[in-house]
Amino acid sequence: MHDVNNASLCEPKKQYTFSNGIKDGIPIALGYLSVSFSFGLLAVNMGIPAFFAVLISMTNLTSAGQFAGVGLIAAGASVLEMIFTQLVINIRYSLMSISISQKIDKSVTFLHKLLISFFITDEIFAVASSKDGEISRNYMYGLGIMPFCGWSLGTLLGAVSGGLLPVTLRVALGVALYAMFIAIVVPVAKISKSVAIVVLISVALSCIFKFVPIFKSISSGFVIIFCAVIASAIGALLFPVKEEQNDNS
Amino acid sequence: MTTHDIIIYCLTMAIVTYLIRMLPLVLINEKIENKFVQSFLYYIPYAVLAAMVIPEIFFVTGSYWSAFAGFIVAVIMSYRGRSLITVAVCTCLCVFAVDSIVNMI
């Protein structure tokens, strides 16, 4: 009751609607189709029934974690190993979740947080963070629903039809998500020198982890957290953002 | 591997992944006032995405040539302010074209 009153009293400058979210979610869904197609294919090849491949996609909604997960299932790993692997690979979502907690408006109450948190993926997080100002629960639902459908549908198609698509085309579709990330970072780095510097630091660290032999055994989930935390901390120390920068970045 | 085993694995994966996402969002209810933390969180999305793209993008396509070409196309088009979907589609087409040529040679 109190929350409803508050939300209607303080009218936000920009209100992103459910359909705005749907529209923003479509490119993510297209990218997901190809990645989850590969997942469905791989899972079935590893002896997991198509039904469970789709069930895993519908309940996990994460790429790296699922690929590692079916690998562990096929290898007959223990449940403890599964817990630890998922934790290491997916812990970056906590970081995104903290960031999203500062981005959502009053319409996102406890119950909606329980639902919205399910949709926090790299891509959905990326698009949500790229919006100006605060975002509402309706926008988040809209943004989540298409990628969820794309991810589930792609898994189903991969699991049942696998191998029909030429490899070259499948590989080319896989690059779509990386292209989207670039399209989110570059325009901001272009106008903000501090973001550009943070991005370069993060990239440099990430290359060091990839190419210096002693770091090779560290999981990619940890590497991303480490690079992002160090680069952002340096950015926050050297270039603290002003209040208004958070809104119209 | 029995159906029972697979169900246990599925449940484990789903619960762990969900808790990681859900707990921070539910536990942090206040707007963070601390200047450093605010700035830190402002930079996080860009730093995360940058670390995910580079160097990984150079290993996900059929060849280094297609990856490099796709990367250049994506950066130039983003710099010119093209929309997400346009950048994504053009990058895919570029990677597909270059890989097709590389495969023919």
Coordinates of C-alpha atoms in Angstrom, one line a residue:
Chain A
M1 CA 0.0 0.0 0.0
H2 CA 2.7 2.4 1.1
D3 CA 4.9 1.4 -1.8
V4 CA 2.1 1.9 -4.3
N5 CA 1.5 5.4 -3.1
N6 CA 5.2 6.2 -3.2
A7 CA 5.6 5.0 -6.8
S8 CA 2.7 7.0 -8.1
L9 CA 3.8 10.2 -6.2
C10 CA 7.4 10.5 -7.4
E11 CA 7.0 10.3 -11.2
P12 CA 10.3 9.3 -12.7
K13 CA 11.7 11.3 -15.6
K14 CA 11.7 8.3 -18.0
Q15 CA 9.5 5.3 -17.6
Y16 CA 10.5 2.2 -19.5
T17 CA 7.5 0.0 -20.2
F18 CA 7.0 -3.7 -20.7
S19 CA 7.0 -3.3 -24.4
N20 CA 10.2 -1.3 -24.3
G21 CA 11.7 -4.3 -22.5
I22 CA 10.3 -6.7 -25.1
K23 CA 11.8 -4.6 -27.9
D24 CA 15.2 -4.5 -26.2
G25 CA 15.1 -8.2 -25.5
I26 CA 14.7 -9.3 -29.1
P27 CA 18.3 -8.9 -30.2
I28 CA 19.4 -10.8 -27.1
A29 CA 16.9 -13.6 -27.9
L30 CA 18.3 -13.9 -31.5
G31 CA 21.8 -14.2 -30.1
Y32 CA 20.7 -16.8 -27.6
L33 CA 19.1 -18.9 -30.3
S34 CA 22.4 -19.9 -31.7
V35 CA 24.3 -20.4 -28.4
S36 CA 21.5 -22.5 -26.9
F37 CA 21.3 -24.4 -30.2
S38 CA 24.9 -25.5 -29.6
F39 CA 24.1 -26.3 -26.0
G40 CA 21.1 -28.5 -27.0
L41 CA 23.3 -30.3 -29.6
L42 CA 26.1 -30.8 -27.1
A43 CA 23.9 -32.0 -24.3
V44 CA 22.2 -34.7 -26.4
N45 CA 25.6 -35.7 -27.8
M46 CA 26.7 -36.3 -24.2
G47 CA 23.8 -38.6 -23.5
I48 CA 21.4 -36.2 -21.8
P49 CA 17.8 -36.6 -23.0
A50 CA 16.4 -33.7 -25.0
F51 CA 13.7 -33.1 -22.3
F52 CA 16.4 -32.5 -19.6
A53 CA 18.5 -30.4 -21.9
V54 CA 15.5 -28.0 -22.3
L55 CA 14.7 -28.3 -18.6
I56 CA 18.3 -27.3 -17.7
S57 CA 18.0 -24.3 -20.0
M58 CA 14.7 -23.2 -18.6
T59 CA 15.8 -23.4 -15.0
N60 CA 19.4 -22.1 -15.4
L61 CA 19.4 -19.5 -18.2
T62 CA 23.2 -19.2 -18.3
S63 CA 25.7 -20.3 -21.0
A64 CA 29.0 -21.1 -19.4
G65 CA 27.4 -22.7 -16.3
Q66 CA 25.3 -25.0 -18.4
F67 CA 28.1 -26.1 -20.7
A68 CA 30.2 -26.9 -17.7
G69 CA 27.3 -28.5 -16.0
V70 CA 26.5 -31.1 -18.7
G71 CA 30.3 -31.8 -18.9
L72 CA 30.2 -32.7 -15.2
I73 CA 27.0 -34.7 -15.6
A74 CA 28.6 -36.7 -18.5
A75 CA 31.7 -37.2 -16.4
G76 CA 29.6 -38.5 -13.5
A77 CA 30.9 -35.8 -11.1
S78 CA 29.7 -35.5 -7.5
V79 CA 27.0 -33.0 -6.5
L80 CA 29.6 -31.1 -4.4
E81 CA 31.7 -30.7 -7.5
M82 CA 28.7 -29.4 -9.4
I83 CA 27.9 -26.9 -6.6
F84 CA 31.5 -25.6 -6.6
T85 CA 31.8 -25.4 -10.3
Q86 CA 28.5 -23.5 -10.7
L87 CA 29.5 -21.2 -7.9
V88 CA 32.8 -20.3 -9.5
I89 CA 31.5 -19.9 -13.0
N90 CA 28.4 -17.9 -12.1
I91 CA 29.5 -15.8 -9.1
R92 CA 29.9 -12.9 -11.5
Y93 CA 26.1 -12.7 -11.5
S94 CA 26.3 -11.5 -7.8
L95 CA 28.3 -8.5 -9.0
M96 CA 25.7 -7.8 -11.7
S97 CA 22.9 -8.3 -9.2
I98 CA 24.5 -5.7 -6.8
S99 CA 24.7 -3.3 -9.7
I100 CA 21.1 -3.9 -10.7
S101 CA 20.0 -3.4 -7.1
Q102 CA 21.0 0.2 -7.5
K103 CA 19.3 0.6 -10.9
I104 CA 15.8 -0.6 -10.1
D105 CA 13.0 1.7 -8.9
K106 CA 10.5 1.4 -6.1
S107 CA 8.1 -0.7 -8.2
V108 CA 10.5 -3.7 -7.7
T109 CA 9.3 -5.0 -4.3
F110 CA 10.6 -8.1 -2.5
L111 CA 8.4 -10.6 -4.5
H112 CA 9.4 -9.0 -7.8
K113 CA 13.0 -9.1 -6.9
L114 CA 12.7 -12.9 -6.4
L115 CA 11.4 -13.2 -10.0
I116 CA 13.6 -10.6 -11.7
S117 CA 16.8 -12.0 -10.3
F118 CA 16.2 -15.1 -12.3
F119 CA 16.6 -13.1 -15.5
I120 CA 20.0 -11.6 -14.7
T121 CA 22.3 -12.8 -17.4
D122 CA 25.4 -11.1 -19.0
E123 CA 23.3 -9.8 -21.8
I124 CA 20.2 -8.8 -19.9
F125 CA 22.4 -7.1 -17.3
A126 CA 24.3 -5.3 -20.1
V127 CA 21.2 -3.9 -21.7
A128 CA 19.5 -3.0 -18.4
S129 CA 22.6 -1.1 -17.3
S130 CA 22.8 0.8 -20.6
K131 CA 19.4 2.5 -19.9
D132 CA 19.4 6.0 -18.6
G133 CA 18.0 6.5 -15.0
E134 CA 16.0 3.9 -13.1
I135 CA 14.2 0.9 -14.5
S136 CA 10.9 -0.6 -13.5
R137 CA 9.8 -4.1 -12.8
N138 CA 7.7 -4.2 -16.0
Y139 CA 10.7 -3.2 -18.1
M140 CA 12.7 -6.0 -16.5
Y141 CA 10.0 -8.6 -17.2
G142 CA 9.7 -7.5 -20.8
L143 CA 13.5 -7.6 -21.2
G144 CA 13.7 -11.1 -19.7
I145 CA 10.9 -12.9 -21.4
M146 CA 12.2 -12.9 -25.0
P147 CA 15.7 -14.1 -24.2
F148 CA 14.2 -16.8 -21.9
C149 CA 12.0 -18.0 -24.9
G150 CA 15.0 -17.8 -27.3
W151 CA 17.2 -19.7 -24.9
S152 CA 14.7 -22.5 -24.3
L153 CA 13.6 -22.7 -28.0
G154 CA 17.2 -22.8 -29.2
T155 CA 18.0 -25.6 -26.8
L156 CA 15.0 -27.6 -28.0
L157 CA 15.9 -27.1 -31.7
G158 CA 19.5 -28.0 -31.1
A159 CA 18.5 -31.1 -29.1
V160 CA 16.1 -32.5 -31.6
S161 CA 17.5 -31.3 -35.0
G162 CA 21.2 -31.0 -34.2
G163 CA 23.7 -30.8 -37.1
L164 CA 21.2 -29.6 -39.8
L165 CA 22.7 -26.1 -39.8
P166 CA 26.0 -25.6 -41.6
V167 CA 28.8 -25.2 -39.0
T168 CA 30.0 -21.9 -40.6
L169 CA 26.6 -20.3 -40.1
R170 CA 26.3 -21.5 -36.5
V171 CA 29.7 -20.2 -35.6
A172 CA 28.9 -16.8 -37.3
L173 CA 25.7 -16.5 -35.2
G174 CA 27.7 -17.2 -32.0
V175 CA 29.6 -13.9 -32.4
A176 CA 26.3 -11.9 -32.2
L177 CA 26.5 -11.6 -28.4
Y178 CA 30.1 -10.3 -28.4
A179 CA 29.1 -7.8 -31.1
M180 CA 26.3 -6.6 -28.8
F181 CA 28.7 -6.1 -25.9
I182 CA 30.9 -4.0 -28.1
A183 CA 27.9 -2.0 -29.2
I184 CA 27.1 -1.2 -25.6
V185 CA 30.6 -0.3 -24.4
V186 CA 32.1 1.6 -27.4
P187 CA 29.5 4.5 -27.6
V188 CA 30.0 5.2 -23.8
A189 CA 33.8 4.9 -24.0
K190 CA 33.7 7.3 -26.9
I191 CA 32.2 10.1 -24.8
S192 CA 33.6 9.3 -21.4
K193 CA 37.4 9.2 -21.1
S194 CA 37.2 7.5 -17.6
V195 CA 35.0 4.7 -18.9
A196 CA 37.5 4.2 -21.8
I197 CA 40.4 3.9 -19.4
V198 CA 38.5 1.5 -17.2
V199 CA 37.7 -0.6 -20.2
L200 CA 41.3 -0.7 -21.4
I201 CA 42.5 -1.7 -17.9
S202 CA 40.0 -4.5 -17.8
V203 CA 40.9 -5.7 -21.3
A204 CA 44.6 -5.6 -20.5
L205 CA 44.1 -7.7 -17.3
S206 CA 41.9 -10.1 -19.2
C207 CA 44.6 -10.7 -21.8
I208 CA 47.2 -11.2 -19.2
F209 CA 45.0 -14.0 -17.6
K210 CA 44.5 -15.6 -21.0
F211 CA 48.0 -15.6 -22.3
V212 CA 50.3 -15.8 -19.2
P213 CA 50.8 -19.6 -18.7
I214 CA 50.7 -19.6 -14.8
F215 CA 47.2 -18.1 -14.8
K216 CA 45.7 -20.5 -17.4
S217 CA 44.2 -22.8 -14.9
I218 CA 42.0 -20.1 -13.3
S219 CA 38.3 -20.4 -14.3
S220 CA 37.0 -17.8 -16.7
G221 CA 34.3 -16.9 -14.2
F222 CA 36.9 -15.8 -11.7
V223 CA 39.0 -14.0 -14.3
I224 CA 36.1 -11.8 -15.3
I225 CA 35.3 -10.9 -11.7
F226 CA 38.9 -10.1 -11.0
C227 CA 39.5 -8.0 -14.1
A228 CA 36.2 -6.1 -13.6
V229 CA 36.8 -5.5 -9.9
I230 CA 40.3 -4.2 -10.3
A231 CA 39.6 -2.0 -13.3
S232 CA 36.4 -0.5 -11.7
A233 CA 38.2 0.1 -8.4
I234 CA 41.0 1.9 -10.2
G235 CA 38.4 3.9 -12.1
A236 CA 36.5 4.7 -8.9
L237 CA 39.7 5.9 -7.2
L238 CA 41.0 8.0 -10.1
F239 CA 37.7 9.3 -11.5
P240 CA 34.9 9.3 -8.9
V241 CA 31.6 9.9 -10.8
K242 CA 29.4 12.9 -10.1
E243 CA 25.8 12.5 -8.9
E244 CA 24.3 13.4 -12.3
Q245 CA 26.7 11.2 -14.3
N246 CA 24.8 8.2 -13.0
D247 CA 21.6 9.3 -14.7
N248 CA 22.6 10.6 -18.1
S249 CA 25.8 8.6 -18.8
Chain B
M1 CA 23.5 -42.1 -15.5
T2 CA 19.9 -42.6 -14.4
T3 CA 17.0 -40.2 -14.7
H4 CA 17.1 -39.8 -10.9
D5 CA 20.8 -38.7 -11.1
I6 CA 20.0 -36.2 -13.9
I7 CA 17.1 -34.7 -11.9
I8 CA 19.5 -34.2 -8.9
Y9 CA 22.1 -32.5 -11.1
C10 CA 19.5 -30.3 -12.7
L11 CA 18.1 -29.2 -9.3
T12 CA 21.6 -28.5 -8.0
M13 CA 22.6 -26.4 -11.0
A14 CA 19.3 -24.4 -10.9
I15 CA 19.4 -23.7 -7.2
V16 CA 23.0 -22.6 -7.0
T17 CA 22.7 -20.4 -10.0
Y18 CA 19.5 -18.8 -8.8
L19 CA 20.8 -18.1 -5.2
I20 CA 23.8 -16.3 -6.7
R21 CA 21.5 -14.0 -8.6
M22 CA 18.8 -13.6 -6.0
L23 CA 20.6 -13.0 -2.7
P24 CA 22.4 -9.8 -3.6
L25 CA 19.3 -8.3 -5.1
V26 CA 17.1 -9.2 -2.2
L27 CA 19.6 -8.2 0.5
I28 CA 20.5 -4.8 -0.8
N29 CA 17.5 -2.6 -0.4
E30 CA 19.0 0.8 0.1
K31 CA 20.6 3.1 -2.4
I32 CA 24.3 3.0 -1.7
E33 CA 25.5 6.5 -0.7
N34 CA 29.3 5.9 -0.5
K35 CA 31.0 7.8 -3.3
F36 CA 33.6 5.1 -4.0
V37 CA 31.1 2.3 -4.1
Q38 CA 28.8 4.4 -6.4
S39 CA 31.6 5.0 -8.8
F40 CA 32.8 1.4 -8.6
L41 CA 29.3 0.2 -9.5
Y42 CA 29.0 2.7 -12.3
Y43 CA 32.2 1.3 -14.0
I44 CA 31.4 -2.4 -13.3
P45 CA 29.1 -3.1 -16.4
Y46 CA 31.7 -1.7 -18.9
A47 CA 34.6 -3.5 -17.2
V48 CA 32.7 -6.8 -17.1
L49 CA 31.7 -6.6 -20.7
A50 CA 35.2 -5.6 -21.9
A51 CA 36.8 -8.5 -20.0
M52 CA 34.3 -10.9 -21.5
V53 CA 34.8 -9.7 -25.1
I54 CA 38.6 -9.5 -25.2
P55 CA 40.4 -11.8 -25.9
E56 CA 37.5 -14.3 -26.1
I57 CA 36.0 -13.0 -29.3
F58 CA 39.1 -13.9 -31.2
F59 CA 38.6 -17.6 -30.4
V60 CA 34.9 -18.2 -30.9
T61 CA 34.8 -18.0 -34.7
G62 CA 36.1 -20.3 -37.5
S63 CA 39.4 -18.4 -37.9
Y64 CA 41.4 -15.5 -36.5
W65 CA 40.7 -13.7 -39.8
S66 CA 37.0 -13.7 -39.4
A67 CA 37.2 -12.8 -35.7
F68 CA 39.5 -9.9 -36.4
A69 CA 37.3 -8.7 -39.3
G70 CA 34.1 -9.1 -37.2
F71 CA 35.7 -7.2 -34.3
I72 CA 36.7 -4.3 -36.5
V73 CA 33.2 -4.1 -38.0
A74 CA 31.6 -4.2 -34.6
V75 CA 33.9 -1.5 -33.2
I76 CA 33.5 0.9 -36.1
M77 CA 29.8 0.5 -36.3
S78 CA 29.3 1.0 -32.6
Y79 CA 31.6 4.0 -32.7
R80 CA 29.2 5.5 -35.3
G81 CA 26.3 4.9 -33.0
R82 CA 24.5 2.1 -34.8
S83 CA 21.9 0.1 -32.9
L84 CA 22.6 -3.2 -31.1
I85 CA 20.8 -5.3 -33.6
T86 CA 22.4 -3.6 -36.6
V87 CA 25.9 -4.1 -35.1
A88 CA 25.1 -7.7 -34.3
V89 CA 23.7 -8.7 -37.7
C90 CA 26.5 -7.0 -39.6
T91 CA 29.2 -8.6 -37.5
C92 CA 27.6 -12.0 -38.0
L93 CA 27.4 -11.5 -41.8
C94 CA 31.0 -10.3 -41.8
V95 CA 32.2 -13.4 -39.9
F96 CA 30.2 -15.7 -42.1
A97 CA 31.6 -14.1 -45.3
V98 CA 35.2 -14.2 -44.1
D99 CA 34.9 -17.8 -42.8
S100 CA 33.3 -18.9 -46.0
I101 CA 36.2 -17.5 -48.0
V102 CA 38.8 -19.0 -45.7
N103 CA 37.1 -22.4 -46.0
M104 CA 37.3 -22.2 -49.8
I105 CA 41.0 -21.4 -49.9

